[in-house]
């Protein structure tokens, strides 16, 4: 059974629209993260949450908003989508604390037309 | 080697050969993670090395870490076709959370 679920696997959106990427983890972890991977750049850290609290935000744009409704959920809302937002978005989780191994989900591939 | 603004490195070897991938990092760290990513999947941790270890082995994998030169390497002994993947090194920082900074990656192709 998959331990980190990301939905949907593929997502196509039009410029200017809004989408929510879903992430659920069943590893019992207290920390969750979002990373982005595009053709132009290496895997980039976006956000980290620990015990449902935002710990770090490395995204320059407020169009990206993480939402943690439950301990094991960390969704990513993206508003006013742009073609440059096209990328694969990975959710990850770990035990809270320094240097813990991060486990990655399968990713959501977003294409903005 | 991988890091910074470099393009994704690519290596192609024959099954049974040994291969070493290098990684240079810019910011101080005491831990280097090595991940592999198979096509269409998320990264998976394969080996983690700390500054007090200098070398770590896991099966056919061997990682080294030199904090003085801020470099790490990953070696695969007797590579097999299933080792074909993209390999990333990542450093960790704990400032206001636990963030991984990934290198640009090395694409390894192992031919039968």
PDB file of C-alpha atoms in Angstrom:
ATOM      1  CA  UNK A   1       0.000   0.000   0.000  1.00  0.00           C
ATOM      2  CA  UNK A   2       1.346   3.434  -0.824  1.00  0.00           C
ATOM      3  CA  UNK A   3       2.487   5.311   2.251  1.00  0.00           C
ATOM      4  CA  UNK A   4       2.313   8.772   0.718  1.00  0.00           C
ATOM      5  CA  UNK A   5      -0.577   9.509  -1.560  1.00  0.00           C
ATOM      6  CA  UNK A   6      -0.618  12.423  -3.952  1.00  0.00           C
ATOM      7  CA  UNK A   7      -3.639  13.298  -6.012  1.00  0.00           C
ATOM      8  CA  UNK A   8      -4.052  13.748  -8.865  1.00  0.00           C
ATOM      9  CA  UNK A   9      -1.110  12.149 -10.635  1.00  0.00           C
ATOM     10  CA  UNK A  10      -1.538  14.404 -13.665  1.00  0.00           C
ATOM     11  CA  UNK A  11      -3.197  17.803 -13.778  1.00  0.00           C
ATOM     12  CA  UNK A  12      -3.756  20.162 -16.689  1.00  0.00           C
ATOM     13  CA  UNK A  13      -4.866  23.713 -15.962  1.00  0.00           C
ATOM     14  CA  UNK A  14      -5.382  26.925 -17.872  1.00  0.00           C
ATOM     15  CA  UNK A  15      -3.497  30.104 -17.123  1.00  0.00           C
ATOM     16  CA  UNK A  16      -5.147  32.128 -14.387  1.00  0.00           C
ATOM     17  CA  UNK A  17      -7.014  29.224 -12.800  1.00  0.00           C
ATOM     18  CA  UNK A  18      -6.613  27.744  -9.334  1.00  0.00           C
ATOM     19  CA  UNK A  19      -5.792  24.175  -8.372  1.00  0.00           C
ATOM     20  CA  UNK A  20      -5.252  22.180  -5.196  1.00  0.00           C
ATOM     21  CA  UNK A  21      -2.715  19.397  -4.987  1.00  0.00           C
ATOM     22  CA  UNK A  22      -3.509  16.766  -2.385  1.00  0.00           C
ATOM     23  CA  UNK A  23      -1.016  14.979  -0.139  1.00  0.00           C
ATOM     24  CA  UNK A  24      -1.701  12.411   2.565  1.00  0.00           C
ATOM     25  CA  UNK A  25       0.901  10.388   4.424  1.00  0.00           C
ATOM     26  CA  UNK A  26       0.359   7.217   6.424  1.00  0.00           C
ATOM     27  CA  UNK A  27       3.806   6.899   7.937  1.00  0.00           C
ATOM     28  CA  UNK A  28       2.916   8.510  11.251  1.00  0.00           C
ATOM     29  CA  UNK A  29       5.244  11.414  10.581  1.00  0.00           C
ATOM     30  CA  UNK A  30       4.956  14.832  12.153  1.00  0.00           C
ATOM     31  CA  UNK A  31       6.744  16.826   9.483  1.00  0.00           C
ATOM     32  CA  UNK A  32       5.649  17.322   5.881  1.00  0.00           C
ATOM     33  CA  UNK A  33       7.137  19.162   2.945  1.00  0.00           C
ATOM     34  CA  UNK A  34       6.542  20.294  -0.606  1.00  0.00           C
ATOM     35  CA  UNK A  35       9.197  20.281  -3.321  1.00  0.00           C
ATOM     36  CA  UNK A  36       9.000  21.228  -6.977  1.00  0.00           C
ATOM     37  CA  UNK A  37      10.884  19.683  -9.886  1.00  0.00           C
ATOM     38  CA  UNK A  38      10.919  21.314 -13.297  1.00  0.00           C
ATOM     39  CA  UNK A  39      12.950  20.743 -16.410  1.00  0.00           C
ATOM     40  CA  UNK A  40      14.904  23.911 -15.832  1.00  0.00           C
ATOM     41  CA  UNK A  41      15.888  23.486 -12.203  1.00  0.00           C
ATOM     42  CA  UNK A  42      16.794  20.751  -9.720  1.00  0.00           C
ATOM     43  CA  UNK A  43      14.390  19.671  -7.013  1.00  0.00           C
ATOM     44  CA  UNK A  44      13.507  22.814  -5.098  1.00  0.00           C
ATOM     45  CA  UNK A  45      12.314  23.027  -1.528  1.00  0.00           C
ATOM     46  CA  UNK A  46       9.082  24.981  -1.154  1.00  0.00           C
ATOM     47  CA  UNK A  47       7.616  24.535   2.352  1.00  0.00           C
ATOM     48  CA  UNK A  48       8.098  22.591   5.527  1.00  0.00           C
ATOM     49  CA  UNK A  49       5.521  21.950   8.245  1.00  0.00           C
ATOM     50  CA  UNK A  50       6.057  20.447  11.647  1.00  0.00           C
ATOM     51  CA  UNK A  51       3.094  19.479  13.839  1.00  0.00           C
ATOM     52  CA  UNK A  52       0.862  21.330  11.378  1.00  0.00           C
ATOM     53  CA  UNK A  53       2.757  24.577  11.768  1.00  0.00           C
ATOM     54  CA  UNK A  54       4.653  26.297   8.972  1.00  0.00           C
ATOM     55  CA  UNK A  55       8.376  26.082   9.653  1.00  0.00           C
ATOM     56  CA  UNK A  56       9.954  27.351   6.462  1.00  0.00           C
ATOM     57  CA  UNK A  57       8.727  28.957   3.258  1.00  0.00           C
ATOM     58  CA  UNK A  58      11.108  29.281   0.337  1.00  0.00           C
ATOM     59  CA  UNK A  59       8.586  30.239  -2.331  1.00  0.00           C
ATOM     60  CA  UNK A  60       8.719  33.833  -3.460  1.00  0.00           C
ATOM     61  CA  UNK A  61       5.081  33.971  -4.449  1.00  0.00           C
ATOM     62  CA  UNK A  62       2.009  34.088  -2.212  1.00  0.00           C
ATOM     63  CA  UNK A  63       0.148  32.248  -4.974  1.00  0.00           C
ATOM     64  CA  UNK A  64       1.394  29.058  -3.355  1.00  0.00           C
ATOM     65  CA  UNK A  65      -0.416  28.312  -0.106  1.00  0.00           C
ATOM     66  CA  UNK A  66      -0.033  25.063   1.845  1.00  0.00           C
ATOM     67  CA  UNK A  67      -3.045  23.868   3.798  1.00  0.00           C
ATOM     68  CA  UNK A  68      -2.862  21.416   6.675  1.00  0.00           C
ATOM     69  CA  UNK A  69      -6.338  20.324   7.715  1.00  0.00           C
ATOM     70  CA  UNK A  70      -5.152  17.179   9.487  1.00  0.00           C
ATOM     71  CA  UNK A  71      -1.886  16.028  10.969  1.00  0.00           C
ATOM     72  CA  UNK A  72      -1.188  13.709   8.035  1.00  0.00           C
ATOM     73  CA  UNK A  73      -2.404  16.055   5.300  1.00  0.00           C
ATOM     74  CA  UNK A  74      -0.571  18.870   3.580  1.00  0.00           C
ATOM     75  CA  UNK A  75      -2.290  20.155   0.486  1.00  0.00           C
ATOM     76  CA  UNK A  76      -0.918  22.823  -1.824  1.00  0.00           C
ATOM     77  CA  UNK A  77      -3.200  25.474  -3.247  1.00  0.00           C
ATOM     78  CA  UNK A  78      -1.905  27.341  -6.277  1.00  0.00           C
ATOM     79  CA  UNK A  79      -3.797  30.391  -7.506  1.00  0.00           C
ATOM     80  CA  UNK A  80      -3.514  32.490 -10.663  1.00  0.00           C
ATOM     81  CA  UNK A  81      -1.620  29.698 -12.392  1.00  0.00           C
ATOM     82  CA  UNK A  82       1.105  30.575 -14.889  1.00  0.00           C
ATOM     83  CA  UNK A  83       2.811  28.422 -17.530  1.00  0.00           C
ATOM     84  CA  UNK A  84       6.036  28.682 -15.480  1.00  0.00           C
ATOM     85  CA  UNK A  85       4.273  26.814 -12.678  1.00  0.00           C
ATOM     86  CA  UNK A  86       4.373  23.721 -14.867  1.00  0.00           C
ATOM     87  CA  UNK A  87       6.401  21.152 -12.942  1.00  0.00           C
ATOM     88  CA  UNK A  88       6.119  17.995 -10.914  1.00  0.00           C
ATOM     89  CA  UNK A  89       5.249  18.726  -7.303  1.00  0.00           C
ATOM     90  CA  UNK A  90       6.430  16.267  -4.685  1.00  0.00           C
ATOM     91  CA  UNK A  91       5.147  15.935  -1.175  1.00  0.00           C
ATOM     92  CA  UNK A  92       7.465  14.427   1.439  1.00  0.00           C
ATOM     93  CA  UNK A  93       7.281  13.559   5.108  1.00  0.00           C
ATOM     94  CA  UNK A  94       9.606  12.683   7.954  1.00  0.00           C
ATOM     95  CA  UNK A  95       9.789  12.423  11.672  1.00  0.00           C
ATOM     96  CA  UNK A  96      10.072  15.887  13.122  1.00  0.00           C
ATOM     97  CA  UNK A  97      13.557  16.932  14.069  1.00  0.00           C
ATOM     98  CA  UNK A  98      16.868  17.477  12.442  1.00  0.00           C
ATOM     99  CA  UNK A  99      18.328  15.239   9.755  1.00  0.00           C
ATOM    100  CA  UNK A 100      15.492  12.749   9.646  1.00  0.00           C
ATOM    101  CA  UNK A 101      15.035  10.808   6.432  1.00  0.00           C
ATOM    102  CA  UNK A 102      12.445  12.322   4.150  1.00  0.00           C
ATOM    103  CA  UNK A 103      10.131  10.013   2.250  1.00  0.00           C
ATOM    104  CA  UNK A 104       8.749  11.307  -1.025  1.00  0.00           C
ATOM    105  CA  UNK A 105       5.405  10.729  -2.669  1.00  0.00           C
ATOM    106  CA  UNK A 106       4.988   9.858  -6.357  1.00  0.00           C
ATOM    107  CA  UNK A 107       4.359  13.465  -7.366  1.00  0.00           C
ATOM    108  CA  UNK A 108       1.701  15.442  -9.220  1.00  0.00           C
ATOM    109  CA  UNK A 109       2.675  16.549 -12.684  1.00  0.00           C
ATOM    110  CA  UNK A 110       1.095  19.934 -13.353  1.00  0.00           C
ATOM    111  CA  UNK A 111       0.879  21.411 -16.821  1.00  0.00           C
ATOM    112  CA  UNK A 112      -0.380  24.975 -17.213  1.00  0.00           C
ATOM    113  CA  UNK A 113      -1.519  25.927 -20.700  1.00  0.00           C
TER     114      UNK A 113
ATOM    115  CA  UNK B   1      30.019  16.205 -10.658  1.00  0.00           C
ATOM    116  CA  UNK B   2      26.778  17.848  -9.714  1.00  0.00           C
ATOM    117  CA  UNK B   3      25.761  21.056  -8.024  1.00  0.00           C
ATOM    118  CA  UNK B   4      24.810  24.660  -8.599  1.00  0.00           C
ATOM    119  CA  UNK B   5      23.988  25.792 -12.078  1.00  0.00           C
ATOM    120  CA  UNK B   6      25.453  22.752 -13.817  1.00  0.00           C
ATOM    121  CA  UNK B   7      23.268  20.857 -16.211  1.00  0.00           C
ATOM    122  CA  UNK B   8      22.208  17.352 -15.365  1.00  0.00           C
ATOM    123  CA  UNK B   9      25.222  15.072 -15.769  1.00  0.00           C
ATOM    124  CA  UNK B  10      24.857  11.856 -17.729  1.00  0.00           C
ATOM    125  CA  UNK B  11      26.841   8.646 -17.428  1.00  0.00           C
ATOM    126  CA  UNK B  12      26.543   5.500 -19.488  1.00  0.00           C
ATOM    127  CA  UNK B  13      28.279   2.275 -18.458  1.00  0.00           C
ATOM    128  CA  UNK B  14      28.093  -1.435 -19.078  1.00  0.00           C
ATOM    129  CA  UNK B  15      26.635  -3.859 -16.623  1.00  0.00           C
ATOM    130  CA  UNK B  16      29.284  -5.100 -14.214  1.00  0.00           C
ATOM    131  CA  UNK B  17      31.349  -1.922 -14.248  1.00  0.00           C
ATOM    132  CA  UNK B  18      31.963   0.275 -11.243  1.00  0.00           C
ATOM    133  CA  UNK B  19      30.902   3.908 -11.299  1.00  0.00           C
ATOM    134  CA  UNK B  20      31.452   6.931  -9.080  1.00  0.00           C
ATOM    135  CA  UNK B  21      29.328  10.070  -8.983  1.00  0.00           C
ATOM    136  CA  UNK B  22      30.605  13.218  -7.365  1.00  0.00           C
ATOM    137  CA  UNK B  23      28.864  16.038  -5.602  1.00  0.00           C
ATOM    138  CA  UNK B  24      30.156  19.409  -4.438  1.00  0.00           C
ATOM    139  CA  UNK B  25      28.047  21.515  -2.137  1.00  0.00           C
ATOM    140  CA  UNK B  26      28.220  25.162  -1.164  1.00  0.00           C
ATOM    141  CA  UNK B  27      26.685  25.469   2.277  1.00  0.00           C
ATOM    142  CA  UNK B  28      27.908  23.905   5.494  1.00  0.00           C
ATOM    143  CA  UNK B  29      26.316  20.605   6.353  1.00  0.00           C
ATOM    144  CA  UNK B  30      27.013  17.674   8.597  1.00  0.00           C
ATOM    145  CA  UNK B  31      24.863  15.259   6.632  1.00  0.00           C
ATOM    146  CA  UNK B  32      24.710  14.389   2.942  1.00  0.00           C
ATOM    147  CA  UNK B  33      21.810  12.388   1.586  1.00  0.00           C
ATOM    148  CA  UNK B  34      21.977  10.436  -1.630  1.00  0.00           C
ATOM    149  CA  UNK B  35      18.679   9.814  -3.374  1.00  0.00           C
ATOM    150  CA  UNK B  36      17.811   7.908  -6.503  1.00  0.00           C
ATOM    151  CA  UNK B  37      14.864   8.737  -8.680  1.00  0.00           C
ATOM    152  CA  UNK B  38      13.375   6.295 -11.119  1.00  0.00           C
ATOM    153  CA  UNK B  39      11.462   7.603 -14.097  1.00  0.00           C
ATOM    154  CA  UNK B  40       8.012   8.824 -13.095  1.00  0.00           C
ATOM    155  CA  UNK B  41       8.574   8.352  -9.374  1.00  0.00           C
ATOM    156  CA  UNK B  42       9.593  10.389  -6.385  1.00  0.00           C
ATOM    157  CA  UNK B  43      13.147  10.372  -5.004  1.00  0.00           C
ATOM    158  CA  UNK B  44      14.057   7.592  -2.595  1.00  0.00           C
ATOM    159  CA  UNK B  45      16.856   7.791  -0.043  1.00  0.00           C
ATOM    160  CA  UNK B  46      19.548   5.188  -0.682  1.00  0.00           C
ATOM    161  CA  UNK B  47      22.308   6.244   1.690  1.00  0.00           C
ATOM    162  CA  UNK B  48      22.910   8.956   4.253  1.00  0.00           C
ATOM    163  CA  UNK B  49      26.384   9.879   5.460  1.00  0.00           C
ATOM    164  CA  UNK B  50      27.293  12.069   8.386  1.00  0.00           C
ATOM    165  CA  UNK B  51      30.420  14.133   8.869  1.00  0.00           C
ATOM    166  CA  UNK B  52      31.814  11.801  11.503  1.00  0.00           C
ATOM    167  CA  UNK B  53      31.616   8.819   9.158  1.00  0.00           C
ATOM    168  CA  UNK B  54      33.723   9.865   6.148  1.00  0.00           C
ATOM    169  CA  UNK B  55      32.715   6.619   4.447  1.00  0.00           C
ATOM    170  CA  UNK B  56      29.572   4.531   4.552  1.00  0.00           C
ATOM    171  CA  UNK B  57      28.606   1.333   2.785  1.00  0.00           C
ATOM    172  CA  UNK B  58      25.277  -0.233   2.001  1.00  0.00           C
ATOM    173  CA  UNK B  59      25.391  -3.328  -0.170  1.00  0.00           C
ATOM    174  CA  UNK B  60      27.016  -2.329  -3.463  1.00  0.00           C
ATOM    175  CA  UNK B  61      26.843   1.362  -2.558  1.00  0.00           C
ATOM    176  CA  UNK B  62      29.633   3.353  -0.979  1.00  0.00           C
ATOM    177  CA  UNK B  63      29.398   6.998  -0.008  1.00  0.00           C
ATOM    178  CA  UNK B  64      32.178   9.283   1.104  1.00  0.00           C
ATOM    179  CA  UNK B  65      32.079  12.703   2.642  1.00  0.00           C
ATOM    180  CA  UNK B  66      34.839  15.285   2.924  1.00  0.00           C
ATOM    181  CA  UNK B  67      33.558  18.289   4.835  1.00  0.00           C
ATOM    182  CA  UNK B  68      36.830  20.192   4.381  1.00  0.00           C
ATOM    183  CA  UNK B  69      36.393  20.234   0.599  1.00  0.00           C
ATOM    184  CA  UNK B  70      32.592  20.195   0.839  1.00  0.00           C
ATOM    185  CA  UNK B  71      32.301  17.204  -1.434  1.00  0.00           C
ATOM    186  CA  UNK B  72      30.732  13.780  -1.405  1.00  0.00           C
ATOM    187  CA  UNK B  73      30.800  10.811  -3.714  1.00  0.00           C
ATOM    188  CA  UNK B  74      28.604   7.822  -4.381  1.00  0.00           C
ATOM    189  CA  UNK B  75      30.093   4.675  -5.851  1.00  0.00           C
ATOM    190  CA  UNK B  76      28.244   1.666  -7.183  1.00  0.00           C
ATOM    191  CA  UNK B  77      30.147  -1.575  -7.484  1.00  0.00           C
ATOM    192  CA  UNK B  78      29.322  -4.014 -10.283  1.00  0.00           C
ATOM    193  CA  UNK B  79      26.457  -1.913 -11.599  1.00  0.00           C
ATOM    194  CA  UNK B  80      23.330  -3.693 -12.757  1.00  0.00           C
ATOM    195  CA  UNK B  81      20.646  -2.626 -15.208  1.00  0.00           C
ATOM    196  CA  UNK B  82      18.283  -1.906 -12.342  1.00  0.00           C
ATOM    197  CA  UNK B  83      20.713   0.753 -11.115  1.00  0.00           C
ATOM    198  CA  UNK B  84      19.635   2.890 -14.064  1.00  0.00           C
ATOM    199  CA  UNK B  85      18.182   6.043 -12.490  1.00  0.00           C
ATOM    200  CA  UNK B  86      18.952   9.649 -11.675  1.00  0.00           C
ATOM    201  CA  UNK B  87      21.040  10.070  -8.545  1.00  0.00           C
ATOM    202  CA  UNK B  88      20.945  13.213  -6.447  1.00  0.00           C
ATOM    203  CA  UNK B  89      22.972  14.372  -3.526  1.00  0.00           C
ATOM    204  CA  UNK B  90      21.247  16.634  -1.043  1.00  0.00           C
ATOM    205  CA  UNK B  91      22.425  18.618   1.919  1.00  0.00           C
ATOM    206  CA  UNK B  92      20.345  19.395   4.945  1.00  0.00           C
ATOM    207  CA  UNK B  93      19.845  22.541   6.927  1.00  0.00           C
ATOM    208  CA  UNK B  94      17.798  22.944  10.015  1.00  0.00           C
ATOM    209  CA  UNK B  95      17.196  26.639  10.034  1.00  0.00           C
ATOM    210  CA  UNK B  96      13.522  27.056  10.871  1.00  0.00           C
ATOM    211  CA  UNK B  97      12.697  23.567   9.698  1.00  0.00           C
ATOM    212  CA  UNK B  98      14.408  20.770   7.877  1.00  0.00           C
ATOM    213  CA  UNK B  99      15.102  21.666   4.279  1.00  0.00           C
ATOM    214  CA  UNK B 100      16.887  19.526   1.739  1.00  0.00           C
ATOM    215  CA  UNK B 101      18.874  21.284  -0.977  1.00  0.00           C
ATOM    216  CA  UNK B 102      19.320  19.011  -3.956  1.00  0.00           C
ATOM    217  CA  UNK B 103      22.090  18.924  -6.504  1.00  0.00           C
ATOM    218  CA  UNK B 104      21.392  18.858 -10.211  1.00  0.00           C
ATOM    219  CA  UNK B 105      21.648  15.105 -10.407  1.00  0.00           C
ATOM    220  CA  UNK B 106      23.523  12.464 -12.380  1.00  0.00           C
ATOM    221  CA  UNK B 107      21.607  10.366 -14.875  1.00  0.00           C
ATOM    222  CA  UNK B 108      23.074   6.877 -14.870  1.00  0.00           C
ATOM    223  CA  UNK B 109      22.344   4.423 -17.662  1.00  0.00           C
ATOM    224  CA  UNK B 110      23.538   0.862 -17.221  1.00  0.00           C
ATOM    225  CA  UNK B 111      23.486  -1.130 -20.420  1.00  0.00           C
ATOM    226  CA  UNK B 112      23.228  -4.930 -20.391  1.00  0.00           C
TER     227      UNK B 112
END
